[in-house]
Amino acid sequence: MEDNYRHKGMRRQLVEELRSKGIQDEAVLSAINQLPRHFFLEKAFVEWAYQDKAFPIGKEQTISQPYTVAYQTALLKIKKRESVLEIGTGSGYQAAILALLGARVYTLERQELLYSRSTQLLKALGLGGVRTYLRDGYKGLPELAPYDKILVTAGAPEIPQNLCKQLKIGGVLVVPVGEKVQRMYKITRLSDTDFEHQQLDNFKFVPFLKGINKA
Ligand code: SAH
């Protein structure tokens, strides 16, 4: 895996593009500037890696658009050593960004092929802060709950209640909610029983599906 001056140059341009689209969080922009996104796509698609676009990664899934990754990550306001549960590992790119920000990342994927590819890649990159699981994200990862932050990277038809229950008090869940188009929700747990809901911009995600898929 090579990361040369051309890749670095394209990455700097991508960061400027995200800035011009309104992303202001410097820690997030710096993580995007550091992480070679082309490692997360197949070799033939390097030229696409630094466009602000989603891209197919197999099994009808996509690596999220960099703008979306930046937007969701900025909402989480990650502090070092926080525990973050991610639903939808996909390529592993978003998990790697969270790890670069110093989080302890637990990421769940339902597609076995994507799970095994991303597990290998994250290991090869030496990102020790990420643990991957072949699991149905609807159930979350109760054995390691509660989490400081939870991030869903697939479009949920409704607010996933199991995940709300796995948040610490003061913890934040970022989840796109809706059928065809999703509204970004930022949900903060105020107490055992109270949650504050904030509704933000619209996005388009691949669907949050039930069960795991071994293939
Ligand atoms: N965060 C990813 C984006 C992947 S797209 C990245 O950076 O590349 C969303 C992913 O969510 C897909 O890989 C899809 O297989 C996965 N997914 C959908 N429903 C899921 C579920 N119930 N549990 C775990 N993963 C799920």
PDB file of C-alpha atoms and ligand atoms in Angstrom:
ATOM      1  CA  MET A   1       0.000   0.000   0.000  1.00  0.00           C
ATOM      2  CA  GLU A   2       1.506   3.245  -1.139  1.00  0.00           C
ATOM      3  CA  ASP A   3       0.641   6.763  -0.044  1.00  0.00           C
ATOM      4  CA  ASN A   4       2.613   9.134  -2.273  1.00  0.00           C
ATOM      5  CA  TYR A   5       2.739  12.914  -2.781  1.00  0.00           C
ATOM      6  CA  ARG A   6      -0.070  12.732  -5.381  1.00  0.00           C
ATOM      7  CA  HIS A   7      -2.391  11.029  -2.928  1.00  0.00           C
ATOM      8  CA  LYS A   8      -1.432  13.533  -0.248  1.00  0.00           C
ATOM      9  CA  GLY A   9      -2.092  16.422  -2.624  1.00  0.00           C
ATOM     10  CA  MET A  10      -5.516  15.051  -3.579  1.00  0.00           C
ATOM     11  CA  ARG A  11      -6.299  14.623   0.109  1.00  0.00           C
ATOM     12  CA  ARG A  12      -5.442  18.236   0.881  1.00  0.00           C
ATOM     13  CA  GLN A  13      -7.793  19.313  -1.901  1.00  0.00           C
ATOM     14  CA  LEU A  14     -10.548  17.118  -0.520  1.00  0.00           C
ATOM     15  CA  VAL A  15     -10.095  18.734   2.903  1.00  0.00           C
ATOM     16  CA  GLU A  16     -10.405  22.198   1.331  1.00  0.00           C
ATOM     17  CA  GLU A  17     -13.560  21.064  -0.471  1.00  0.00           C
ATOM     18  CA  LEU A  18     -15.071  19.863   2.833  1.00  0.00           C
ATOM     19  CA  ARG A  19     -14.146  23.163   4.451  1.00  0.00           C
ATOM     20  CA  SER A  20     -15.901  25.054   1.643  1.00  0.00           C
ATOM     21  CA  LYS A  21     -18.981  22.900   2.196  1.00  0.00           C
ATOM     22  CA  GLY A  22     -19.128  24.024   5.827  1.00  0.00           C
ATOM     23  CA  ILE A  23     -17.117  21.482   7.833  1.00  0.00           C
ATOM     24  CA  GLN A  24     -15.264  23.492  10.499  1.00  0.00           C
ATOM     25  CA  ASP A  25     -14.048  20.913  13.016  1.00  0.00           C
ATOM     26  CA  GLU A  26     -10.251  21.060  12.692  1.00  0.00           C
ATOM     27  CA  ALA A  27      -9.625  17.740  14.460  1.00  0.00           C
ATOM     28  CA  VAL A  28     -11.944  15.972  12.011  1.00  0.00           C
ATOM     29  CA  LEU A  29     -10.407  17.710   8.981  1.00  0.00           C
ATOM     30  CA  SER A  30      -6.949  16.782  10.198  1.00  0.00           C
ATOM     31  CA  ALA A  31      -7.913  13.106  10.574  1.00  0.00           C
ATOM     32  CA  ILE A  32      -9.298  13.115   7.009  1.00  0.00           C
ATOM     33  CA  ASN A  33      -6.076  14.737   5.837  1.00  0.00           C
ATOM     34  CA  GLN A  34      -4.023  11.984   7.508  1.00  0.00           C
ATOM     35  CA  LEU A  35      -5.947   8.879   6.470  1.00  0.00           C
ATOM     36  CA  PRO A  36      -5.363   7.465   2.959  1.00  0.00           C
ATOM     37  CA  ARG A  37      -8.945   6.902   1.741  1.00  0.00           C
ATOM     38  CA  HIS A  38      -7.624   5.062  -1.319  1.00  0.00           C
ATOM     39  CA  PHE A  39      -6.572   2.146   0.938  1.00  0.00           C
ATOM     40  CA  PHE A  40     -10.288   1.543   1.557  1.00  0.00           C
ATOM     41  CA  LEU A  41     -11.234   1.207  -2.129  1.00  0.00           C
ATOM     42  CA  GLU A  42     -10.108  -1.343  -4.676  1.00  0.00           C
ATOM     43  CA  LYS A  43      -6.855  -0.508  -6.424  1.00  0.00           C
ATOM     44  CA  ALA A  44      -8.442   0.388  -9.748  1.00  0.00           C
ATOM     45  CA  PHE A  45     -10.452   3.180  -8.135  1.00  0.00           C
ATOM     46  CA  VAL A  46      -7.680   5.295  -6.606  1.00  0.00           C
ATOM     47  CA  GLU A  47      -8.679   8.219  -8.806  1.00  0.00           C
ATOM     48  CA  TRP A  48     -12.126   8.203  -7.204  1.00  0.00           C
ATOM     49  CA  ALA A  49     -10.943   8.022  -3.645  1.00  0.00           C
ATOM     50  CA  TYR A  50     -10.506  11.760  -3.209  1.00  0.00           C
ATOM     51  CA  GLN A  51     -13.747  12.872  -4.780  1.00  0.00           C
ATOM     52  CA  ASP A  52     -16.428  13.847  -2.319  1.00  0.00           C
ATOM     53  CA  LYS A  53     -18.571  10.868  -3.287  1.00  0.00           C
ATOM     54  CA  ALA A  54     -19.843   7.594  -1.878  1.00  0.00           C
ATOM     55  CA  PHE A  55     -18.385   4.573  -3.679  1.00  0.00           C
ATOM     56  CA  PRO A  56     -19.397   0.885  -4.035  1.00  0.00           C
ATOM     57  CA  ILE A  57     -17.411  -1.537  -1.839  1.00  0.00           C
ATOM     58  CA  GLY A  58     -19.269  -4.767  -2.747  1.00  0.00           C
ATOM     59  CA  LYS A  59     -22.421  -6.465  -1.431  1.00  0.00           C
ATOM     60  CA  GLU A  60     -24.422  -3.425  -2.593  1.00  0.00           C
ATOM     61  CA  GLN A  61     -22.816  -1.330   0.122  1.00  0.00           C
ATOM     62  CA  THR A  62     -20.864   1.915  -0.108  1.00  0.00           C
ATOM     63  CA  ILE A  63     -18.081   3.757   1.651  1.00  0.00           C
ATOM     64  CA  SER A  64     -19.826   6.946   2.848  1.00  0.00           C
ATOM     65  CA  GLN A  65     -19.200  10.263   1.140  1.00  0.00           C
ATOM     66  CA  PRO A  66     -16.357  12.128   2.901  1.00  0.00           C
ATOM     67  CA  TYR A  67     -18.728  15.038   3.633  1.00  0.00           C
ATOM     68  CA  THR A  68     -21.059  12.627   5.449  1.00  0.00           C
ATOM     69  CA  VAL A  69     -18.179  11.078   7.428  1.00  0.00           C
ATOM     70  CA  ALA A  70     -16.988  14.563   8.422  1.00  0.00           C
ATOM     71  CA  TYR A  71     -20.521  15.712   9.323  1.00  0.00           C
ATOM     72  CA  GLN A  72     -21.341  12.698  11.499  1.00  0.00           C
ATOM     73  CA  THR A  73     -17.912  12.667  13.153  1.00  0.00           C
ATOM     74  CA  ALA A  74     -18.076  16.392  13.952  1.00  0.00           C
ATOM     75  CA  LEU A  75     -21.467  15.861  15.664  1.00  0.00           C
ATOM     76  CA  LEU A  76     -19.891  13.273  17.980  1.00  0.00           C
ATOM     77  CA  LYS A  77     -17.218  15.683  19.322  1.00  0.00           C
ATOM     78  CA  ILE A  78     -14.881  12.788  20.159  1.00  0.00           C
ATOM     79  CA  LYS A  79     -12.553  13.132  23.134  1.00  0.00           C
ATOM     80  CA  LYS A  80      -9.515  10.910  23.623  1.00  0.00           C
ATOM     81  CA  ARG A  81     -10.203   7.443  25.099  1.00  0.00           C
ATOM     82  CA  GLU A  82     -13.980   7.737  24.723  1.00  0.00           C
ATOM     83  CA  SER A  83     -15.732   4.496  23.822  1.00  0.00           C
ATOM     84  CA  VAL A  84     -17.552   4.633  20.501  1.00  0.00           C
ATOM     85  CA  LEU A  85     -19.864   1.973  19.089  1.00  0.00           C
ATOM     86  CA  GLU A  86     -20.194   2.159  15.305  1.00  0.00           C
ATOM     87  CA  ILE A  87     -22.937   0.317  13.413  1.00  0.00           C
ATOM     88  CA  GLY A  88     -21.958  -0.491   9.812  1.00  0.00           C
ATOM     89  CA  THR A  89     -18.182  -1.007   9.502  1.00  0.00           C
ATOM     90  CA  GLY A  90     -18.395  -1.239   5.694  1.00  0.00           C
ATOM     91  CA  SER A  91     -14.929  -0.381   4.389  1.00  0.00           C
ATOM     92  CA  GLY A  92     -13.612   0.497   7.850  1.00  0.00           C
ATOM     93  CA  TYR A  93     -12.879   4.108   6.852  1.00  0.00           C
ATOM     94  CA  GLN A  94     -15.187   5.776   9.382  1.00  0.00           C
ATOM     95  CA  ALA A  95     -13.908   3.490  12.160  1.00  0.00           C
ATOM     96  CA  ALA A  96     -10.325   4.461  11.283  1.00  0.00           C
ATOM     97  CA  ILE A  97     -11.208   8.181  11.446  1.00  0.00           C
ATOM     98  CA  LEU A  98     -12.683   7.671  14.923  1.00  0.00           C
ATOM     99  CA  ALA A  99      -9.559   5.793  16.023  1.00  0.00           C
ATOM    100  CA  LEU A 100      -7.310   8.588  14.732  1.00  0.00           C
ATOM    101  CA  LEU A 101      -9.285  10.974  16.950  1.00  0.00           C
ATOM    102  CA  GLY A 102      -8.264   8.829  19.919  1.00  0.00           C
ATOM    103  CA  ALA A 103     -11.505   6.904  20.468  1.00  0.00           C
ATOM    104  CA  ARG A 104     -11.725   3.254  21.501  1.00  0.00           C
ATOM    105  CA  VAL A 105     -13.873   1.976  18.656  1.00  0.00           C
ATOM    106  CA  TYR A 106     -16.161  -1.072  18.608  1.00  0.00           C
ATOM    107  CA  THR A 107     -17.610  -1.498  15.124  1.00  0.00           C
ATOM    108  CA  LEU A 108     -20.310  -3.940  13.975  1.00  0.00           C
ATOM    109  CA  GLU A 109     -20.938  -5.224  10.451  1.00  0.00           C
ATOM    110  CA  ARG A 110     -23.618  -7.681   9.230  1.00  0.00           C
ATOM    111  CA  GLN A 111     -21.967  -8.640   5.892  1.00  0.00           C
ATOM    112  CA  GLU A 112     -19.308 -11.272   6.478  1.00  0.00           C
ATOM    113  CA  LEU A 113     -17.270 -10.310   3.401  1.00  0.00           C
ATOM    114  CA  LEU A 114     -17.045  -6.653   4.441  1.00  0.00           C
ATOM    115  CA  TYR A 115     -16.354  -7.644   8.044  1.00  0.00           C
ATOM    116  CA  SER A 116     -13.377  -9.802   7.058  1.00  0.00           C
ATOM    117  CA  ARG A 117     -11.940  -7.297   4.565  1.00  0.00           C
ATOM    118  CA  SER A 118     -12.175  -4.346   6.938  1.00  0.00           C
ATOM    119  CA  THR A 119     -10.801  -6.368   9.863  1.00  0.00           C
ATOM    120  CA  GLN A 120      -7.709  -7.269   7.815  1.00  0.00           C
ATOM    121  CA  LEU A 121      -7.192  -3.744   6.546  1.00  0.00           C
ATOM    122  CA  LEU A 122      -7.522  -2.058   9.941  1.00  0.00           C
ATOM    123  CA  LYS A 123      -5.028  -4.559  11.335  1.00  0.00           C
ATOM    124  CA  ALA A 124      -2.588  -3.924   8.463  1.00  0.00           C
ATOM    125  CA  LEU A 125      -2.845  -0.182   9.125  1.00  0.00           C
ATOM    126  CA  GLY A 126      -1.923  -0.809  12.767  1.00  0.00           C
ATOM    127  CA  LEU A 127      -5.069   0.884  14.054  1.00  0.00           C
ATOM    128  CA  GLY A 128      -5.110  -0.912  17.396  1.00  0.00           C
ATOM    129  CA  GLY A 129      -7.921   1.278  18.716  1.00  0.00           C
ATOM    130  CA  VAL A 130     -10.559  -0.525  16.636  1.00  0.00           C
ATOM    131  CA  ARG A 131     -12.270  -3.839  17.370  1.00  0.00           C
ATOM    132  CA  THR A 132     -14.492  -5.356  14.693  1.00  0.00           C
ATOM    133  CA  TYR A 133     -17.457  -7.708  15.162  1.00  0.00           C
ATOM    134  CA  LEU A 134     -19.672  -9.702  12.773  1.00  0.00           C
ATOM    135  CA  ARG A 135     -22.960  -8.788  14.447  1.00  0.00           C
ATOM    136  CA  ASP A 136     -26.443  -7.470  13.850  1.00  0.00           C
ATOM    137  CA  GLY A 137     -26.225  -3.808  14.773  1.00  0.00           C
ATOM    138  CA  TYR A 138     -29.895  -3.686  15.786  1.00  0.00           C
ATOM    139  CA  LYS A 139     -28.868  -5.464  18.976  1.00  0.00           C
ATOM    140  CA  GLY A 140     -25.831  -3.268  19.540  1.00  0.00           C
ATOM    141  CA  LEU A 141     -23.023  -4.718  21.672  1.00  0.00           C
ATOM    142  CA  PRO A 142     -24.632  -4.970  25.132  1.00  0.00           C
ATOM    143  CA  GLU A 143     -21.727  -6.808  26.776  1.00  0.00           C
ATOM    144  CA  LEU A 144     -19.466  -3.733  26.539  1.00  0.00           C
ATOM    145  CA  ALA A 145     -22.176  -1.073  27.060  1.00  0.00           C
ATOM    146  CA  PRO A 146     -22.622   1.710  28.030  1.00  0.00           C
ATOM    147  CA  TYR A 147     -20.814   3.832  25.420  1.00  0.00           C
ATOM    148  CA  ASP A 148     -19.891   7.520  25.365  1.00  0.00           C
ATOM    149  CA  LYS A 149     -20.942   7.781  21.725  1.00  0.00           C
ATOM    150  CA  ILE A 150     -22.828   5.618  19.219  1.00  0.00           C
ATOM    151  CA  LEU A 151     -22.749   6.199  15.468  1.00  0.00           C
ATOM    152  CA  VAL A 152     -25.042   4.536  12.929  1.00  0.00           C
ATOM    153  CA  THR A 153     -23.789   4.682   9.318  1.00  0.00           C
ATOM    154  CA  ALA A 154     -26.844   3.061   7.661  1.00  0.00           C
ATOM    155  CA  GLY A 155     -30.319   4.565   7.255  1.00  0.00           C
ATOM    156  CA  ALA A 156     -32.584   3.410  10.096  1.00  0.00           C
ATOM    157  CA  PRO A 157     -36.366   3.288   9.498  1.00  0.00           C
ATOM    158  CA  GLU A 158     -36.877   4.502  13.069  1.00  0.00           C
ATOM    159  CA  ILE A 159     -34.805   5.485  16.111  1.00  0.00           C
ATOM    160  CA  PRO A 160     -33.095   2.245  17.274  1.00  0.00           C
ATOM    161  CA  GLN A 161     -34.259   1.881  20.877  1.00  0.00           C
ATOM    162  CA  ASN A 162     -31.734  -0.849  21.765  1.00  0.00           C
ATOM    163  CA  LEU A 163     -28.936   1.548  20.915  1.00  0.00           C
ATOM    164  CA  CYS A 164     -30.420   4.383  22.988  1.00  0.00           C
ATOM    165  CA  LYS A 165     -30.301   2.030  25.980  1.00  0.00           C
ATOM    166  CA  GLN A 166     -26.576   1.379  25.419  1.00  0.00           C
ATOM    167  CA  LEU A 167     -25.625   5.067  25.849  1.00  0.00           C
ATOM    168  CA  LYS A 168     -24.047   6.452  29.005  1.00  0.00           C
ATOM    169  CA  ILE A 169     -25.906   9.294  30.697  1.00  0.00           C
ATOM    170  CA  GLY A 170     -24.613  12.346  28.824  1.00  0.00           C
ATOM    171  CA  GLY A 171     -23.781  10.105  25.850  1.00  0.00           C
ATOM    172  CA  VAL A 172     -24.676  10.923  22.251  1.00  0.00           C
ATOM    173  CA  LEU A 173     -26.192   8.794  19.464  1.00  0.00           C
ATOM    174  CA  VAL A 174     -25.905  10.029  15.875  1.00  0.00           C
ATOM    175  CA  VAL A 175     -28.276   8.200  13.530  1.00  0.00           C
ATOM    176  CA  PRO A 176     -29.816   8.923  10.117  1.00  0.00           C
ATOM    177  CA  VAL A 177     -33.552   8.147  10.349  1.00  0.00           C
ATOM    178  CA  GLY A 178     -36.010   7.648   7.491  1.00  0.00           C
ATOM    179  CA  GLU A 179     -36.979   5.357   4.608  1.00  0.00           C
ATOM    180  CA  LYS A 180     -35.923   6.870   1.258  1.00  0.00           C
ATOM    181  CA  VAL A 181     -34.210   9.960   2.604  1.00  0.00           C
ATOM    182  CA  GLN A 182     -32.859  10.171   6.133  1.00  0.00           C
ATOM    183  CA  ARG A 183     -32.902  13.014   8.582  1.00  0.00           C
ATOM    184  CA  MET A 184     -29.780  13.146  10.763  1.00  0.00           C
ATOM    185  CA  TYR A 185     -30.682  12.854  14.449  1.00  0.00           C
ATOM    186  CA  LYS A 186     -28.427  13.729  17.351  1.00  0.00           C
ATOM    187  CA  ILE A 187     -29.834  12.101  20.480  1.00  0.00           C
ATOM    188  CA  THR A 188     -28.406  12.915  23.903  1.00  0.00           C
ATOM    189  CA  ARG A 189     -29.168  10.773  26.938  1.00  0.00           C
ATOM    190  CA  LEU A 190     -30.082  13.141  29.786  1.00  0.00           C
ATOM    191  CA  SER A 191     -30.998  10.524  32.431  1.00  0.00           C
ATOM    192  CA  ASP A 192     -32.085   6.901  32.713  1.00  0.00           C
ATOM    193  CA  THR A 193     -35.360   7.732  31.031  1.00  0.00           C
ATOM    194  CA  ASP A 194     -34.922  11.110  29.291  1.00  0.00           C
ATOM    195  CA  PHE A 195     -33.455  11.714  25.859  1.00  0.00           C
ATOM    196  CA  GLU A 196     -33.087  14.985  23.965  1.00  0.00           C
ATOM    197  CA  HIS A 197     -33.654  14.768  20.190  1.00  0.00           C
ATOM    198  CA  GLN A 198     -32.141  17.168  17.689  1.00  0.00           C
ATOM    199  CA  GLN A 199     -33.113  16.884  14.019  1.00  0.00           C
ATOM    200  CA  LEU A 200     -30.518  18.110  11.515  1.00  0.00           C
ATOM    201  CA  ASP A 201     -29.925  17.863   7.737  1.00  0.00           C
ATOM    202  CA  ASN A 202     -31.127  15.282   5.200  1.00  0.00           C
ATOM    203  CA  PHE A 203     -28.868  12.547   3.775  1.00  0.00           C
ATOM    204  CA  LYS A 204     -29.120   9.351   1.736  1.00  0.00           C
ATOM    205  CA  PHE A 205     -27.699   6.170   3.274  1.00  0.00           C
ATOM    206  CA  VAL A 206     -27.815   2.470   2.376  1.00  0.00           C
ATOM    207  CA  PRO A 207     -30.448   0.739   4.558  1.00  0.00           C
ATOM    208  CA  PHE A 208     -29.974  -0.526   8.114  1.00  0.00           C
ATOM    209  CA  LEU A 209     -30.931  -4.216   7.654  1.00  0.00           C
ATOM    210  CA  LYS A 210     -31.753  -6.942  10.178  1.00  0.00           C
ATOM    211  CA  GLY A 211     -29.769 -10.112  10.844  1.00  0.00           C
ATOM    212  CA  ILE A 212     -26.296 -11.092   9.676  1.00  0.00           C
ATOM    213  CA  ASN A 213     -25.386 -12.269   6.166  1.00  0.00           C
ATOM    214  CA  LYS A 214     -22.735 -14.976   5.784  1.00  0.00           C
ATOM    215  CA  ALA A 215     -21.616 -15.189   2.171  1.00  0.00           C
TER     216      ALA A 215
HETATM  217  N1  SAH B   1     -19.059   3.285   7.882  1.00  0.00           N
HETATM  218  C1  SAH B   1     -18.915   2.689   6.576  1.00  0.00           C
HETATM  219  C2  SAH B   1     -20.134   2.961   5.718  1.00  0.00           C
HETATM  220  C3  SAH B   1     -20.718   1.680   5.298  1.00  0.00           C
HETATM  221  S1  SAH B   1     -22.329   1.708   4.566  1.00  0.00           S
HETATM  222  C4  SAH B   1     -17.626   3.121   5.909  1.00  0.00           C
HETATM  223  O1  SAH B   1     -16.931   3.989   6.435  1.00  0.00           O
HETATM  224  O2  SAH B   1     -17.267   2.560   4.871  1.00  0.00           O
HETATM  225  C5  SAH B   1     -23.280   0.978   5.874  1.00  0.00           C
HETATM  226  C6  SAH B   1     -22.877  -0.389   6.323  1.00  0.00           C
HETATM  227  O3  SAH B   1     -23.820  -0.791   7.311  1.00  0.00           O
HETATM  228  C7  SAH B   1     -22.883  -1.472   5.260  1.00  0.00           C
HETATM  229  O4  SAH B   1     -21.628  -2.081   5.201  1.00  0.00           O
HETATM  230  C8  SAH B   1     -23.973  -2.449   5.750  1.00  0.00           C
HETATM  231  O5  SAH B   1     -23.666  -3.810   5.452  1.00  0.00           O
HETATM  232  C9  SAH B   1     -23.957  -2.188   7.248  1.00  0.00           C
HETATM  233  N2  SAH B   1     -25.182  -2.570   7.960  1.00  0.00           N
HETATM  234  C10 SAH B   1     -26.480  -2.424   7.575  1.00  0.00           C
HETATM  235  N3  SAH B   1     -27.308  -2.924   8.503  1.00  0.00           N
HETATM  236  C11 SAH B   1     -26.519  -3.399   9.521  1.00  0.00           C
HETATM  237  C12 SAH B   1     -26.783  -4.056  10.765  1.00  0.00           C
HETATM  238  N4  SAH B   1     -28.010  -4.365  11.186  1.00  0.00           N
HETATM  239  N5  SAH B   1     -25.730  -4.399  11.543  1.00  0.00           N
HETATM  240  C13 SAH B   1     -24.454  -4.136  11.163  1.00  0.00           C
HETATM  241  N6  SAH B   1     -24.143  -3.526   9.995  1.00  0.00           N
HETATM  242  C14 SAH B   1     -25.163  -3.163   9.168  1.00  0.00           C
END
